[in-house]
Amino acid sequence: MRTLGVLIAATFLILTPVAASAATPDVPGQHITKWDETYTLRTDGSADVRLEIDFNFGNSPGHGPYLVLPTRQKYGKTSNDRLYATSGISASSPTGAPAGVNLDQGRNFIDVKIGDPNIGNVSGTQTYVITYSVAHVMNATSSSETTTGIAGDE
């Protein structure tokens, strides 16, 4: 049972994107003030992810934030890699900021740029909601591993 708990915890760490502004290293003051991430695990081993962030542009208006989602990571102490098929990436902004999605696929990651490349004067604090699905985040388990004692008393 502890193995399942460790596996679930590792899954959340693996799926958590590395977030930054497209200009964060060069533009002081831009930062994320809220990060709320929810995972819905599916019986097929996939997960639906919903990420809500508040992005403060500080004194430097810009296009919007970007995320780096891993698509390939080492698996255990073997030479094998675990591949994450990420799909359905979308974004919206309840505060009205441009929330178009531009994807750039790398060998081990997907860059997700949010905003409009033609609008670079977004300012203030803007809320963005990003959703996507990731396949194969969990190995198969038996029903006894997933239906009893998940919270555990060990």
C-alpha atoms as an extended CHARMM CRD file, in Angstrom:
* protein
*
       154  EXT
         1         1  MET       CA              0.0000000000        0.0000000000        0.0000000000  PROA      1               0.0000000000
         2         2  ARG       CA              2.8500000000        2.3680000000        0.7100000000  PROA      2               0.0000000000
         3         3  THR       CA              4.1100000000        1.7030000000       -2.7980000000  PROA      3               0.0000000000
         4         4  LEU       CA              0.8180000000        2.9860000000       -4.2190000000  PROA      4               0.0000000000
         5         5  GLY       CA              1.0630000000        6.1320000000       -2.0780000000  PROA      5               0.0000000000
         6         6  VAL       CA              4.6150000000        6.7600000000       -3.2450000000  PROA      6               0.0000000000
         7         7  LEU       CA              3.5740000000        6.1310000000       -6.8510000000  PROA      7               0.0000000000
         8         8  ILE       CA              0.7300000000        8.6330000000       -6.6030000000  PROA      8               0.0000000000
         9         9  ALA       CA              2.9810000000       11.2330000000       -4.9520000000  PROA      9               0.0000000000
        10        10  ALA       CA              5.6210000000       10.7130000000       -7.6420000000  PROA      10              0.0000000000
        11        11  THR       CA              2.9610000000       11.1230000000      -10.3220000000  PROA      11              0.0000000000
        12        12  PHE       CA              2.0170000000       14.5590000000       -9.0100000000  PROA      12              0.0000000000
        13        13  LEU       CA              5.6400000000       15.6470000000       -8.9300000000  PROA      13              0.0000000000
        14        14  ILE       CA              6.1860000000       14.4310000000      -12.4780000000  PROA      14              0.0000000000
        15        15  LEU       CA              3.1120000000       16.1530000000      -13.8780000000  PROA      15              0.0000000000
        16        16  THR       CA              3.6830000000       19.5120000000      -12.2300000000  PROA      16              0.0000000000
        17        17  PRO       CA              4.7960000000       21.8600000000      -14.9740000000  PROA      17              0.0000000000
        18        18  VAL       CA              7.6810000000       24.2270000000      -14.6080000000  PROA      18              0.0000000000
        19        19  ALA       CA              6.0240000000       27.6150000000      -14.8710000000  PROA      19              0.0000000000
        20        20  ALA       CA              7.5430000000       30.9180000000      -15.8170000000  PROA      20              0.0000000000
        21        21  SER       CA              6.8670000000       34.0110000000      -17.7810000000  PROA      21              0.0000000000
        22        22  ALA       CA              8.2910000000       34.0950000000      -21.2790000000  PROA      22              0.0000000000
        23        23  ALA       CA             10.3650000000       37.0120000000      -20.0620000000  PROA      23              0.0000000000
        24        24  THR       CA             10.8420000000       36.1520000000      -16.3880000000  PROA      24              0.0000000000
        25        25  PRO       CA             14.6610000000       35.8590000000      -16.4520000000  PROA      25              0.0000000000
        26        26  ASP       CA             14.9700000000       39.2520000000      -18.1590000000  PROA      26              0.0000000000
        27        27  VAL       CA             12.0010000000       41.1060000000      -16.6640000000  PROA      27              0.0000000000
        28        28  PRO       CA             12.0750000000       41.6520000000      -12.9020000000  PROA      28              0.0000000000
        29        29  GLY       CA              8.7480000000       41.8950000000      -11.1260000000  PROA      29              0.0000000000
        30        30  GLN       CA              6.7520000000       39.4340000000      -13.2140000000  PROA      30              0.0000000000
        31        31  HSD       CA              5.6500000000       36.5380000000      -11.0300000000  PROA      31              0.0000000000
        32        32  ILE       CA              2.9290000000       34.0340000000      -10.2210000000  PROA      32              0.0000000000
        33        33  THR       CA              0.9080000000       34.9750000000       -7.1420000000  PROA      33              0.0000000000
        34        34  LYS       CA             -1.4680000000       31.9700000000       -7.1490000000  PROA      34              0.0000000000
        35        35  TRP       CA             -0.9830000000       28.3510000000       -8.2490000000  PROA      35              0.0000000000
        36        36  ASP       CA             -3.9320000000       25.9580000000       -7.8920000000  PROA      36              0.0000000000
        37        37  GLU       CA             -3.5600000000       22.5900000000       -9.6240000000  PROA      37              0.0000000000
        38        38  THR       CA             -6.0970000000       19.7560000000       -9.6440000000  PROA      38              0.0000000000
        39        39  TYR       CA             -5.6150000000       16.2300000000      -11.0090000000  PROA      39              0.0000000000
        40        40  THR       CA             -8.3530000000       13.7850000000      -11.9340000000  PROA      40              0.0000000000
        41        41  LEU       CA             -6.8930000000       10.2830000000      -12.1920000000  PROA      41              0.0000000000
        42        42  ARG       CA             -8.6290000000        7.9860000000      -14.6760000000  PROA      42              0.0000000000
        43        43  THR       CA             -8.9370000000        4.1960000000      -14.4880000000  PROA      43              0.0000000000
        44        44  ASP       CA             -6.8710000000        3.8710000000      -17.6880000000  PROA      44              0.0000000000
        45        45  GLY       CA             -3.8370000000        5.4100000000      -15.9300000000  PROA      45              0.0000000000
        46        46  SER       CA             -4.2350000000        8.8680000000      -17.4370000000  PROA      46              0.0000000000
        47        47  ALA       CA             -4.8470000000       12.1520000000      -15.6490000000  PROA      47              0.0000000000
        48        48  ASP       CA             -6.7990000000       15.2790000000      -16.4960000000  PROA      48              0.0000000000
        49        49  VAL       CA             -5.0570000000       18.3910000000      -15.1870000000  PROA      49              0.0000000000
        50        50  ARG       CA             -6.5660000000       21.7860000000      -14.3850000000  PROA      50              0.0000000000
        51        51  LEU       CA             -4.1600000000       24.5590000000      -13.4650000000  PROA      51              0.0000000000
        52        52  GLU       CA             -5.3060000000       28.0190000000      -12.3950000000  PROA      52              0.0000000000
        53        53  ILE       CA             -2.6720000000       30.7010000000      -11.9570000000  PROA      53              0.0000000000
        54        54  ASP       CA             -2.6850000000       34.4050000000      -11.2070000000  PROA      54              0.0000000000
        55        55  PHE       CA              0.1460000000       36.0180000000      -13.1510000000  PROA      55              0.0000000000
        56        56  ASN       CA              1.3000000000       39.4930000000      -12.0960000000  PROA      56              0.0000000000
        57        57  PHE       CA              2.9760000000       41.3700000000      -14.9410000000  PROA      57              0.0000000000
        58        58  GLY       CA              4.4950000000       43.8380000000      -12.4660000000  PROA      58              0.0000000000
        59        59  ASN       CA              5.7930000000       46.9690000000      -14.1830000000  PROA      59              0.0000000000
        60        60  SER       CA              6.5080000000       45.1260000000      -17.4310000000  PROA      60              0.0000000000
        61        61  PRO       CA              3.4790000000       44.3840000000      -19.6270000000  PROA      61              0.0000000000
        62        62  GLY       CA              3.8440000000       41.3300000000      -21.8480000000  PROA      62              0.0000000000
        63        63  HSD       CA              2.1410000000       38.5740000000      -23.8320000000  PROA      63              0.0000000000
        64        64  GLY       CA              1.4220000000       36.0460000000      -21.0680000000  PROA      64              0.0000000000
        65        65  PRO       CA              2.9500000000       33.1730000000      -19.1100000000  PROA      65              0.0000000000
        66        66  TYR       CA              4.3740000000       29.9510000000      -20.4270000000  PROA      66              0.0000000000
        67        67  LEU       CA              4.6820000000       26.4490000000      -19.0670000000  PROA      67              0.0000000000
        68        68  VAL       CA              7.1720000000       23.6940000000      -19.7620000000  PROA      68              0.0000000000
        69        69  LEU       CA              5.4720000000       20.2870000000      -19.5810000000  PROA      69              0.0000000000
        70        70  PRO       CA              7.7070000000       17.2040000000      -19.4150000000  PROA      70              0.0000000000
        71        71  THR       CA              6.9670000000       14.5120000000      -22.0070000000  PROA      71              0.0000000000
        72        72  ARG       CA              9.9090000000       12.1740000000      -21.3010000000  PROA      72              0.0000000000
        73        73  GLN       CA             11.6540000000       11.3110000000      -18.0130000000  PROA      73              0.0000000000
        74        74  LYS       CA             14.0030000000        8.6380000000      -16.7480000000  PROA      74              0.0000000000
        75        75  TYR       CA             12.1820000000        5.7390000000      -15.1250000000  PROA      75              0.0000000000
        76        76  GLY       CA             13.7830000000        4.2210000000      -12.0520000000  PROA      76              0.0000000000
        77        77  LYS       CA             17.3740000000        2.9960000000      -12.1570000000  PROA      77              0.0000000000
        78        78  THR       CA             17.0460000000        1.5500000000      -15.6520000000  PROA      78              0.0000000000
        79        79  SER       CA             17.9560000000        2.9810000000      -19.0300000000  PROA      79              0.0000000000
        80        80  ASN       CA             14.2390000000        3.2090000000      -19.8250000000  PROA      80              0.0000000000
        81        81  ASP       CA             12.3470000000        6.4530000000      -20.1620000000  PROA      81              0.0000000000
        82        82  ARG       CA              8.7060000000        7.0530000000      -19.3160000000  PROA      82              0.0000000000
        83        83  LEU       CA              6.8640000000        8.8920000000      -22.0680000000  PROA      83              0.0000000000
        84        84  TYR       CA              3.8920000000       11.1310000000      -21.3170000000  PROA      84              0.0000000000
        85        85  ALA       CA              1.4780000000       11.6830000000      -24.1940000000  PROA      85              0.0000000000
        86        86  THR       CA              0.0440000000       15.1080000000      -23.4350000000  PROA      86              0.0000000000
        87        87  SER       CA             -3.0750000000       16.2070000000      -25.3040000000  PROA      87              0.0000000000
        88        88  GLY       CA             -5.9810000000       18.6240000000      -25.2550000000  PROA      88              0.0000000000
        89        89  ILE       CA             -3.9290000000       21.6050000000      -24.0690000000  PROA      89              0.0000000000
        90        90  SER       CA             -6.1520000000       24.6720000000      -23.7910000000  PROA      90              0.0000000000
        91        91  ALA       CA             -6.2320000000       27.9380000000      -21.8880000000  PROA      91              0.0000000000
        92        92  SER       CA             -8.7360000000       30.6110000000      -20.9460000000  PROA      92              0.0000000000
        93        93  SER       CA             -8.6690000000       33.7730000000      -18.8850000000  PROA      93              0.0000000000
        94        94  PRO       CA            -11.6120000000       34.7180000000      -16.6590000000  PROA      94              0.0000000000
        95        95  THR       CA            -10.0510000000       38.1940000000      -16.3050000000  PROA      95              0.0000000000
        96        96  GLY       CA            -10.1750000000       38.7490000000      -20.0770000000  PROA      96              0.0000000000
        97        97  ALA       CA             -6.4790000000       38.4460000000      -20.9440000000  PROA      97              0.0000000000
        98        98  PRO       CA             -5.6230000000       36.9310000000      -24.3320000000  PROA      98              0.0000000000
        99        99  ALA       CA             -5.3050000000       33.1780000000      -23.7630000000  PROA      99              0.0000000000
       100       100  GLY       CA             -4.4090000000       31.6400000000      -27.0850000000  PROA      100             0.0000000000
       101       101  VAL       CA             -2.1220000000       28.6070000000      -26.9190000000  PROA      101             0.0000000000
       102       102  ASN       CA              1.0580000000       28.2220000000      -28.9640000000  PROA      102             0.0000000000
       103       103  LEU       CA              2.8570000000       24.8710000000      -28.5860000000  PROA      103             0.0000000000
       104       104  ASP       CA              6.5050000000       24.1010000000      -29.2930000000  PROA      104             0.0000000000
       105       105  GLN       CA              7.3610000000       20.3850000000      -29.0740000000  PROA      105             0.0000000000
       106       106  GLY       CA             10.8730000000       19.5610000000      -27.8610000000  PROA      106             0.0000000000
       107       107  ARG       CA             12.4210000000       16.1100000000      -27.4350000000  PROA      107             0.0000000000
       108       108  ASN       CA             11.6070000000       15.8830000000      -23.7050000000  PROA      108             0.0000000000
       109       109  PHE       CA              9.0590000000       18.6660000000      -23.2010000000  PROA      109             0.0000000000
       110       110  ILE       CA              6.3190000000       20.8470000000      -24.6430000000  PROA      110             0.0000000000
       111       111  ASP       CA              6.6100000000       24.6280000000      -24.3180000000  PROA      111             0.0000000000
       112       112  VAL       CA              3.1150000000       26.0380000000      -23.8080000000  PROA      112             0.0000000000
       113       113  LYS       CA              3.0140000000       29.7690000000      -24.5290000000  PROA      113             0.0000000000
       114       114  ILE       CA             -0.2060000000       31.4630000000      -23.4590000000  PROA      114             0.0000000000
       115       115  GLY       CA             -1.4060000000       34.7800000000      -24.8440000000  PROA      115             0.0000000000
       116       116  ASP       CA             -1.4680000000       36.5100000000      -28.2000000000  PROA      116             0.0000000000
       117       117  PRO       CA              1.8810000000       37.0620000000      -29.9520000000  PROA      117             0.0000000000
       118       118  ASN       CA              0.4470000000       40.2740000000      -31.4530000000  PROA      118             0.0000000000
       119       119  ILE       CA             -0.6080000000       41.7420000000      -28.0980000000  PROA      119             0.0000000000
       120       120  GLY       CA              2.3100000000       42.5460000000      -25.8390000000  PROA      120             0.0000000000
       121       121  ASN       CA              0.7570000000       45.0810000000      -23.5040000000  PROA      121             0.0000000000
       122       122  VAL       CA             -1.1390000000       42.8160000000      -21.0780000000  PROA      122             0.0000000000
       123       123  SER       CA             -0.6580000000       44.2340000000      -17.5880000000  PROA      123             0.0000000000
       124       124  GLY       CA             -1.7350000000       43.9160000000      -13.9750000000  PROA      124             0.0000000000
       125       125  THR       CA             -2.6340000000       40.5690000000      -12.4420000000  PROA      125             0.0000000000
       126       126  GLN       CA             -4.3630000000       38.2070000000      -14.8490000000  PROA      126             0.0000000000
       127       127  THR       CA             -5.9030000000       34.8120000000      -14.1390000000  PROA      127             0.0000000000
       128       128  TYR       CA             -5.2540000000       31.9250000000      -16.5280000000  PROA      128             0.0000000000
       129       129  VAL       CA             -6.8690000000       28.4720000000      -16.5050000000  PROA      129             0.0000000000
       130       130  ILE       CA             -4.8980000000       25.7920000000      -18.3320000000  PROA      130             0.0000000000
       131       131  THR       CA             -6.2510000000       22.2810000000      -18.9080000000  PROA      131             0.0000000000
       132       132  TYR       CA             -4.7070000000       19.2040000000      -20.4790000000  PROA      132             0.0000000000
       133       133  SER       CA             -4.5950000000       15.4170000000      -20.2670000000  PROA      133             0.0000000000
       134       134  VAL       CA             -1.5970000000       13.1540000000      -19.7730000000  PROA      134             0.0000000000
       135       135  ALA       CA             -1.6560000000        9.4480000000      -20.6480000000  PROA      135             0.0000000000
       136       136  HSD       CA              0.2190000000        6.6860000000      -18.7920000000  PROA      136             0.0000000000
       137       137  VAL       CA              0.9740000000        8.5000000000      -15.5440000000  PROA      137             0.0000000000
       138       138  MET       CA              0.2920000000        5.4160000000      -13.4220000000  PROA      138             0.0000000000
       139       139  ASN       CA              1.1060000000        1.7600000000      -13.7950000000  PROA      139             0.0000000000
       140       140  ALA       CA             -1.7160000000       -0.7630000000      -13.6420000000  PROA      140             0.0000000000
       141       141  THR       CA             -2.8540000000       -1.6920000000      -10.1360000000  PROA      141             0.0000000000
       142       142  SER       CA             -5.2370000000       -4.2650000000       -8.7480000000  PROA      142             0.0000000000
       143       143  SER       CA             -8.6450000000       -3.2380000000       -7.4550000000  PROA      143             0.0000000000
       144       144  SER       CA             -7.5600000000       -4.0470000000       -3.8860000000  PROA      144             0.0000000000
       145       145  GLU       CA             -4.7280000000       -1.5160000000       -4.1720000000  PROA      145             0.0000000000
       146       146  THR       CA             -6.9980000000        1.2860000000       -5.3130000000  PROA      146             0.0000000000
       147       147  THR       CA            -10.2110000000        0.7020000000       -3.3820000000  PROA      147             0.0000000000
       148       148  THR       CA             -9.1040000000       -0.0190000000        0.1760000000  PROA      148             0.0000000000
       149       149  GLY       CA             -6.7910000000        1.7450000000        2.5410000000  PROA      149             0.0000000000
       150       150  ILE       CA             -5.7230000000        4.4540000000        0.1360000000  PROA      150             0.0000000000
       151       151  ALA       CA             -5.5710000000        6.9630000000        2.9750000000  PROA      151             0.0000000000
       152       152  GLY       CA             -4.0770000000        4.2190000000        5.0740000000  PROA      152             0.0000000000
       153       153  ASP       CA             -3.6180000000        3.8300000000        8.7690000000  PROA      153             0.0000000000
       154       154  GLU       CA             -0.0450000000        2.5770000000        8.5070000000  PROA      154             0.0000000000
